[in-house]
Amino acid sequence: MSRTFIGDLLIFLSLVVASLAEEKLTNTLFLDDGSVFQVNLTSLHDYSPYTKRIAIEANSTATFNVTNVSSSASFIIFQIHIYVYNVTLSYDKDNLDKNSNRSVFGSNVGLFSKVTTNVVTPLYVKNDNVHRVEALLVAIAYNDRSPIPGGCNMEFNTEIAPYTMVQTGDAMITVDVQPASVPFNSVQPSCEKDVVPVEMYHMFLTGWDFSVDSYFTAIISMLTVMDIEENGMQVTSSNVFSPMRRVFSAYTGIGSVYVAVATYGNYSAAYVPAFSYACHPIVDPDSCKILPDFLSNFVCVLCFIVGLLLLYHKFQFDVIIPTFFVGSVIGYAALGTIGSLVMGVSFILMWITSLYIPILNRLTLNLTLGWFFGCVVYFSSPESFTIFQNNWLFWIFFVIFNLGIALIMILLSDFASFITCAIFSSFMIILSLDYWIGSTLKYIIINFTRRIAVEGFNLAIIEHPTQTKDICLIVLWICLAVYHFFKQRAIYLIKKRNNDNRASPFEAAAENSPLLS
């Protein structure tokens, strides 16, 4: 009886899942070569965009006829967003096969279309890939008082460029847009006299979520100005380069949406949002691997094992770990993998030498803690704290902060060593877990090495997502550090008490004998 009920329940759930999948499939419009799709925009507004999931077959060209545009609309931003791959969007069919000022190529592209008396406005999309691509078709209408995104274009191909250009590197993601123009009807105004403010926003996805649905959901949530302000985080412009550019630290495997908003008076218009995973999960899966080879995986496992052993080892051994850790990180940033080992060993030798000078020995150990706290402060600094973009000010702050922490810890005597070793030993465990589960705490160290080794990284916005995995690891880190601290403190107090109680028979006899015989 129970088996029959369970079997029927499983069949029912399977049918429900299948029906949902079929419904999702039927909601996607499939287009082959030569297909024509009518985009009816009768009730279109800037706060309610037109969206449609489509799939374009391999080596196919599709035509989209924009019709029935609302009479209140002055212009339309027509967009197409492709999952992972690139397509060409063009005003003309003849410009699909060449680089021109009438077409744009990419995965998040869009074109400006001024509403005219024409009944139909055709736009063309070509998929040059050898397989079908999934896409999101978007159209947003704006009235004649809204600014024109990319209306003062000076660098991109098309005359008006409402789209966003993203360049993804190993360490940084560069996002560029073109200046907006004030509203225009019959005559385009001067871009030199009328400057339209443009603000940039971005939004993180859940880490290591490469699903198609999550990709399109993120894009949809950043289409209108209202949604952008609600879901995105505003990014402060740099004082060093163009206000149309933002540079972000690359967090591999974490999807990000980037979009700009132009505002003129009480009216705003959104640019075409762009997307990046800081890697290429489908085209080049290896680019998304944080630990790409056997050696890096072996070092990660070794780091985890050493961290666990230090939780149960005596205090004298783990004082070496902070010094070696800091030396290895600095060596890796400056010299590479082999250099990190050499630098780590050199730091240990320097620390051993300092054993003969107690105050220097404590200062060396405490400097490692100051360095680590400095990395945490840099990692946690808000994107609006642009003072860190100046290299001189950053390194002066870092050195003063490092020395300040070290001097304060010297006042705590032996307990400073307990704190330093507890933090580093527990972080070795957390760092390994971070690499395996894909959180962002590893970038406490990575961002510092990038600051040393990557040119221009001082201008990067290092704001990072704090997600459930990060919070869990932080809680575990605190618990491990507290456990390690009290364990070493207990060992220290026991040894100190034993040393105080230990005395030889000759010392006892000497203490009990009279001073004068």
XYZ file of C-alpha atoms in Angstrom:
517
model
C 0.000 0.000 0.000
C 2.714 2.436 1.024
C 4.873 1.418 -1.936
C 1.996 2.070 -4.311
C 1.386 5.477 -2.763
C 5.075 6.422 -2.975
C 5.258 5.198 -6.560
C 2.192 7.221 -7.553
C 3.619 10.269 -5.793
C 6.903 9.982 -7.682
C 5.064 9.630 -10.992
C 2.953 12.696 -10.178
C 6.024 14.781 -9.299
C 7.742 13.653 -12.490
C 4.749 14.748 -14.550
C 4.679 18.129 -12.792
C 8.375 18.716 -13.483
C 7.948 17.621 -17.093
C 4.969 19.935 -17.590
C 6.884 22.882 -16.123
C 9.818 22.155 -18.410
C 7.486 21.891 -21.404
C 5.806 25.178 -20.465
C 9.192 26.859 -20.197
C 10.147 25.402 -23.579
C 6.972 26.603 -25.251
C 7.525 30.116 -23.867
C 10.774 30.301 -25.839
C 10.461 31.437 -29.448
C 12.633 29.378 -31.818
C 13.922 31.211 -34.891
C 15.719 29.695 -37.865
C 17.373 31.341 -40.846
C 15.109 33.899 -42.490
C 12.599 34.052 -39.632
C 10.626 37.261 -39.157
C 9.176 38.192 -35.771
C 6.747 41.045 -35.147
C 7.600 43.043 -32.016
C 4.367 44.763 -30.979
C 5.071 47.698 -28.650
C 1.629 49.247 -28.232
C 1.676 49.480 -24.423
C 5.419 49.925 -23.950
C 6.771 52.282 -21.246
C 10.159 53.003 -19.681
C 9.052 51.300 -16.464
C 7.591 48.233 -18.211
C 9.944 46.869 -20.899
C 9.064 44.376 -23.580
C 10.899 41.062 -23.018
C 10.840 37.775 -24.909
C 12.942 34.623 -24.573
C 14.117 33.421 -27.978
C 16.493 30.848 -29.441
C 18.281 31.482 -32.741
C 19.516 28.498 -34.726
C 23.136 28.147 -35.819
C 24.308 30.253 -38.772
C 20.953 31.998 -38.989
C 19.692 35.518 -39.555
C 16.438 36.714 -37.971
C 14.456 39.877 -38.643
C 12.595 41.765 -35.916
C 9.947 44.190 -37.120
C 9.168 46.785 -34.454
C 5.542 47.872 -34.879
C 2.689 49.704 -33.143
C 4.932 51.881 -31.018
C 3.089 53.988 -28.452
C 2.469 57.571 -29.569
C 4.026 58.870 -26.333
C 7.394 57.287 -27.154
C 10.213 59.354 -28.648
C 12.841 56.640 -29.021
C 13.406 52.956 -28.295
C 16.445 51.095 -26.987
C 16.273 47.706 -28.706
C 18.415 45.067 -26.970
C 19.377 41.434 -27.337
C 21.207 39.491 -24.631
C 22.864 36.185 -25.517
C 23.912 33.592 -22.979
C 27.723 33.306 -23.216
C 28.057 33.646 -27.022
C 28.116 36.668 -29.361
C 25.809 37.786 -32.174
C 25.537 40.765 -34.515
C 22.705 43.298 -34.208
C 22.280 45.649 -37.165
C 20.061 48.347 -38.599
C 20.591 46.912 -42.094
C 20.779 43.392 -43.443
C 23.782 44.331 -45.578
C 25.911 45.219 -42.516
C 25.587 41.888 -40.718
C 28.787 40.449 -42.185
C 31.098 43.394 -41.651
C 32.262 45.845 -39.033
C 30.383 49.090 -39.640
C 28.771 52.064 -37.968
C 25.383 50.437 -38.503
C 25.894 47.274 -36.447
C 27.270 46.060 -33.126
C 28.740 42.671 -32.151
C 28.645 41.121 -28.681
C 26.638 39.187 -26.113
C 24.826 42.197 -24.574
C 24.118 44.619 -27.399
C 21.539 47.244 -28.249
C 20.696 49.952 -30.760
C 18.959 53.303 -30.558
C 15.859 53.672 -32.724
C 14.082 57.007 -33.036
C 10.316 56.701 -33.374
C 9.190 57.992 -36.787
C 6.076 57.899 -38.906
C 7.171 54.580 -40.388
C 4.778 51.758 -39.588
C 7.551 49.157 -39.278
C 11.173 49.526 -38.121
C 13.222 46.416 -38.997
C 16.277 45.267 -37.042
C 18.418 42.240 -37.850
C 20.252 39.682 -35.731
C 22.782 37.179 -37.059
C 24.057 34.135 -35.193
C 27.444 33.151 -36.661
C 27.987 30.391 -34.113
C 27.906 26.705 -35.036
C 25.160 25.998 -32.514
C 21.880 27.473 -31.397
C 22.050 30.360 -28.933
C 19.557 31.296 -26.240
C 18.690 34.965 -26.047
C 16.531 37.583 -24.383
C 14.882 40.176 -26.609
C 14.262 43.542 -24.909
C 12.719 46.831 -26.009
C 12.332 49.906 -23.792
C 10.612 53.118 -24.899
C 11.370 56.608 -23.573
C 9.574 59.931 -24.028
C 10.978 63.098 -25.586
C 12.174 64.482 -22.231
C 14.503 61.572 -21.482
C 18.250 61.796 -22.146
C 19.768 59.679 -24.925
C 22.126 56.955 -23.587
C 25.309 57.074 -25.631
C 24.004 60.048 -27.594
C 27.397 61.775 -27.432
C 29.377 58.758 -28.599
C 33.009 59.464 -29.456
C 34.634 55.996 -29.486
C 32.216 53.161 -30.293
C 31.199 52.123 -33.816
C 27.607 53.296 -34.026
C 26.641 56.972 -34.128
C 24.580 56.571 -30.948
C 25.905 53.880 -28.609
C 23.518 52.931 -25.767
C 25.381 49.688 -25.063
C 28.109 48.857 -22.538
C 31.534 47.489 -23.463
C 33.115 45.016 -21.028
C 36.710 43.788 -21.155
C 37.411 40.822 -18.885
C 40.971 40.124 -17.757
C 42.499 37.749 -15.231
C 42.564 40.374 -12.479
C 40.302 43.222 -13.614
C 37.065 43.886 -15.479
C 36.900 47.179 -17.385
C 33.455 48.641 -18.121
C 33.010 51.515 -20.589
C 30.008 53.505 -21.773
C 29.710 56.600 -23.936
C 28.414 60.000 -22.732
C 24.691 60.659 -22.941
C 23.070 63.596 -24.685
C 20.182 65.802 -23.694
C 16.804 65.063 -25.328
C 16.527 66.067 -28.955
C 13.735 66.128 -31.478
C 14.639 67.680 -34.803
C 18.111 69.022 -33.978
C 20.798 67.176 -31.993
C 22.264 69.498 -29.308
C 25.931 70.149 -28.686
C 27.573 67.552 -26.463
C 30.204 70.012 -25.278
C 27.741 72.473 -23.749
C 25.094 70.129 -22.345
C 26.702 67.521 -20.086
C 24.399 64.755 -18.854
C 25.424 63.024 -15.585
C 25.908 59.260 -15.909
C 26.001 56.907 -12.919
C 27.161 53.285 -12.961
C 25.553 50.384 -11.080
C 26.406 46.735 -10.686
C 24.861 43.638 -9.139
C 26.376 40.302 -8.103
C 24.818 36.896 -8.709
C 25.207 33.856 -6.485
C 28.706 32.459 -6.889
C 29.272 29.648 -9.387
C 25.728 29.796 -10.714
C 26.152 29.440 -14.483
C 22.544 28.535 -15.288
C 20.754 30.152 -18.223
C 17.727 31.077 -16.111
C 19.834 32.886 -13.505
C 21.595 34.789 -16.269
C 18.397 36.092 -17.850
C 16.757 36.752 -14.483
C 19.707 38.956 -13.541
C 19.487 40.857 -16.827
C 15.733 41.425 -16.438
C 16.235 42.768 -12.910
C 18.550 45.512 -14.241
C 16.654 46.815 -17.293
C 14.628 49.797 -16.070
C 15.898 52.740 -14.046
C 13.615 51.820 -11.147
C 14.867 48.217 -11.053
C 18.486 49.298 -11.384
C 18.269 51.653 -8.409
C 16.478 48.986 -6.363
C 18.648 45.958 -7.189
C 22.027 47.453 -8.068
C 24.819 49.104 -6.105
C 25.927 52.525 -7.282
C 29.615 52.787 -8.135
C 31.639 55.926 -7.472
C 33.578 57.331 -10.423
C 37.350 57.639 -10.338
C 39.170 60.961 -10.306
C 41.963 59.510 -12.440
C 40.290 58.508 -15.713
C 37.079 59.170 -17.649
C 33.829 59.170 -15.639
C 32.489 56.870 -18.373
C 34.818 54.064 -17.237
C 34.825 51.822 -14.185
C 37.385 49.151 -13.315
C 36.400 46.240 -11.065
C 38.389 43.518 -9.363
C 37.615 40.210 -11.084
C 35.940 37.637 -8.833
C 36.174 34.462 -10.887
C 32.951 32.480 -11.201
C 30.730 35.183 -9.715
C 28.366 36.715 -12.255
C 28.031 40.501 -12.328
C 25.652 42.816 -14.169
C 26.935 46.273 -15.110
C 24.661 49.087 -16.259
C 24.724 52.876 -16.459
C 21.919 55.402 -15.962
C 21.814 58.860 -17.555
C 19.797 61.573 -15.797
C 18.669 64.915 -17.191
C 16.403 66.972 -14.984
C 13.713 64.705 -13.563
C 14.043 62.068 -16.283
C 16.430 59.150 -16.589
C 17.261 56.496 -19.164
C 19.150 53.225 -18.762
C 21.945 51.936 -20.946
C 22.006 48.339 -22.159
C 23.206 46.175 -19.237
C 26.312 44.029 -19.693
C 27.343 40.823 -17.955
C 30.518 38.995 -16.944
C 31.419 35.854 -14.984
C 35.090 36.989 -14.890
C 35.690 33.784 -16.862
C 34.138 31.821 -19.743
C 32.240 28.837 -18.277
C 31.064 27.366 -21.602
C 33.641 28.465 -24.171
C 36.660 27.953 -21.883
C 35.708 26.067 -18.679
C 39.332 25.973 -17.501
C 39.278 29.764 -17.162
C 36.826 29.355 -14.264
C 39.093 27.037 -12.287
C 40.624 28.712 -9.248
C 42.965 25.733 -8.739
C 43.893 24.833 -12.336
C 46.617 22.207 -11.823
C 47.785 19.421 -9.522
C 50.371 21.571 -7.739
C 47.862 24.228 -6.698
C 45.435 21.554 -5.467
C 48.243 19.827 -3.555
C 49.274 23.083 -1.874
C 45.635 23.722 -0.932
C 45.288 20.259 0.648
C 48.628 20.671 2.430
C 47.518 24.054 3.767
C 44.334 22.469 5.133
C 46.199 19.590 6.804
C 48.801 21.890 8.380
C 46.026 24.145 9.667
C 44.287 21.189 11.308
C 47.521 19.938 12.873
C 48.246 23.361 14.311
C 44.974 23.232 16.234
C 46.390 20.335 18.259
C 50.115 21.153 18.230
C 52.263 22.932 20.738
C 52.769 26.676 20.515
C 56.479 26.623 19.605
C 55.863 25.338 16.074
C 53.065 27.525 14.779
C 54.891 30.795 15.418
C 56.780 30.000 12.190
C 53.574 29.850 10.120
C 52.659 33.580 10.065
C 56.178 34.549 8.997
C 56.315 31.916 6.262
C 52.775 32.789 5.116
C 53.500 36.503 4.695
C 56.837 35.861 3.015
C 55.262 33.420 0.567
C 52.463 35.827 -0.379
C 54.831 38.735 -1.003
C 57.225 36.455 -2.871
C 54.448 35.105 -5.089
C 53.271 38.605 -5.967
C 56.781 39.744 -6.838
C 58.537 36.648 -8.190
C 55.995 33.900 -8.912
C 55.581 30.370 -7.544
C 59.245 29.494 -6.935
C 59.933 32.973 -5.641
C 57.183 32.583 -3.057
C 58.901 29.561 -1.519
C 62.289 31.289 -1.524
C 60.820 34.424 0.030
C 58.937 32.375 2.633
C 62.106 30.560 3.711
C 63.988 33.887 3.764
C 61.386 35.358 6.105
C 61.762 32.344 8.411
C 65.551 32.772 8.490
C 65.075 36.447 9.287
C 62.711 35.506 12.109
C 65.150 32.912 13.506
C 67.888 35.552 13.491
C 65.629 37.873 15.452
C 65.294 35.256 18.236
C 68.494 36.633 19.760
C 66.853 40.048 20.114
C 63.559 39.514 22.014
C 61.970 42.863 21.144
C 62.817 42.396 17.439
C 61.468 38.854 17.568
C 58.112 40.016 18.908
C 57.985 42.916 16.479
C 58.607 40.597 13.510
C 55.796 38.270 14.538
C 53.405 41.124 15.259
C 54.189 42.766 11.914
C 52.721 39.711 10.203
C 49.468 40.295 12.089
C 49.525 43.979 11.175
C 50.036 43.014 7.523
C 47.094 40.627 7.638
C 44.790 43.169 9.290
C 45.848 45.665 6.623
C 44.803 43.180 3.919
C 41.431 42.731 5.636
C 40.876 46.503 5.815
C 41.732 46.886 2.120
C 39.461 43.969 1.194
C 36.582 45.399 3.244
C 36.959 49.053 2.257
C 33.847 50.534 0.583
C 34.045 51.417 -3.106
C 33.433 55.071 -2.250
C 36.739 55.166 -0.328
C 38.661 56.336 -3.402
C 41.626 57.605 -1.372
C 43.119 54.103 -1.687
C 43.404 54.622 -5.456
C 46.426 56.836 -4.837
C 49.425 54.505 -4.487
C 51.435 56.825 -2.235
C 48.574 57.360 0.190
C 47.691 53.661 0.169
C 51.174 52.409 1.008
C 51.747 55.126 3.614
C 48.484 54.114 5.290
C 49.344 50.422 5.000
C 52.781 50.819 6.602
C 51.525 53.076 9.418
C 48.584 50.757 10.098
C 50.900 47.737 10.095
C 53.352 49.318 12.523
C 50.521 50.567 14.733
C 49.054 47.080 15.103
C 52.504 45.617 15.751
C 53.320 48.141 18.495
C 49.942 47.646 20.176
C 50.419 43.873 20.147
C 53.863 44.202 21.756
C 52.137 45.625 24.825
C 50.173 42.373 25.123
C 53.393 40.400 25.528
C 52.966 36.624 25.014
C 49.238 36.913 24.393
C 50.014 38.747 21.146
C 51.691 35.590 19.876
C 48.622 33.559 20.818
C 46.392 35.938 18.850
C 48.656 35.982 15.786
C 49.075 32.223 15.625
C 45.368 31.600 16.275
C 44.328 33.864 13.392
C 46.842 32.490 10.879
C 46.415 28.829 11.802
C 42.628 29.002 11.530
C 42.857 31.042 8.322
C 44.851 28.239 6.673
C 41.854 25.953 7.167
C 39.373 28.606 6.042
C 41.470 29.486 2.986
C 41.437 25.870 1.799
C 37.693 25.535 2.364
C 37.172 28.830 0.541
C 38.890 27.513 -2.585
C 36.836 24.333 -2.533
C 33.376 25.823 -1.973
C 33.885 29.015 -3.994
C 33.461 31.902 -1.549
C 35.395 35.187 -1.636
C 37.556 35.233 1.526
C 40.591 34.148 -0.495
C 40.534 37.592 -2.098
C 41.740 39.056 1.211
C 45.130 37.820 0.020
C 44.571 37.835 -3.760
C 43.591 41.513 -3.891
C 46.765 42.433 -2.010
C 48.952 40.428 -4.416
C 47.145 42.075 -7.338
C 47.798 45.484 -5.813
C 51.524 44.698 -5.881
C 51.796 42.829 -9.180
C 49.015 44.075 -11.510
C 49.507 47.455 -13.135
C 46.506 49.734 -12.718
C 44.855 47.603 -10.037
C 44.997 50.581 -7.680
C 42.085 52.022 -9.687
C 39.970 48.874 -9.391
C 36.790 48.777 -7.326
C 37.303 45.835 -4.978
C 33.831 45.705 -3.460
C 32.894 42.044 -3.158
C 29.714 40.035 -2.573
C 29.041 38.703 0.922
C 26.915 35.604 0.515
C 25.819 32.695 2.698
C 29.020 30.726 2.120
C 31.135 33.700 3.161
C 29.161 34.236 6.367
C 29.418 30.540 7.293
C 33.183 30.549 6.758
C 33.613 33.736 8.789
C 31.693 32.192 11.703
C 33.784 29.009 11.460
C 36.964 31.089 11.281
C 36.063 32.957 14.474
C 35.254 29.703 16.281
C 38.536 28.055 15.244
C 40.584 31.132 16.160
C 38.948 31.422 19.594
C 39.484 27.703 20.250
C 43.132 27.907 19.214
C 43.744 31.019 21.330
C 42.318 29.566 24.555
C 44.040 26.233 23.953
C 47.463 27.870 23.609
C 46.731 30.173 26.537
C 45.888 27.183 28.736
C 49.110 25.414 27.707
C 51.102 28.555 28.454
C 49.578 28.997 31.921
C 50.174 25.338 32.813
C 53.818 25.521 31.750
C 54.300 28.759 33.636
C 52.782 27.284 36.798
C 54.952 24.166 36.515
C 58.083 26.276 36.074
C 57.219 28.306 39.167
C 56.676 25.159 41.255
C 59.781 23.361 40.022
C 62.900 23.704 42.317
C 65.923 21.410 42.898
C 66.692 19.868 46.410
C 69.902 21.935 46.618
C 67.917 25.152 46.012
C 65.427 24.142 48.716
C 68.206 23.310 51.197
C 69.940 26.595 50.486
C 66.753 28.515 51.109
C 66.167 26.723 54.488
C 69.773 27.031 55.819
C 70.682 29.923 58.159
C 72.487 32.911 56.698
C 75.238 32.813 59.336
C 76.750 29.678 60.816
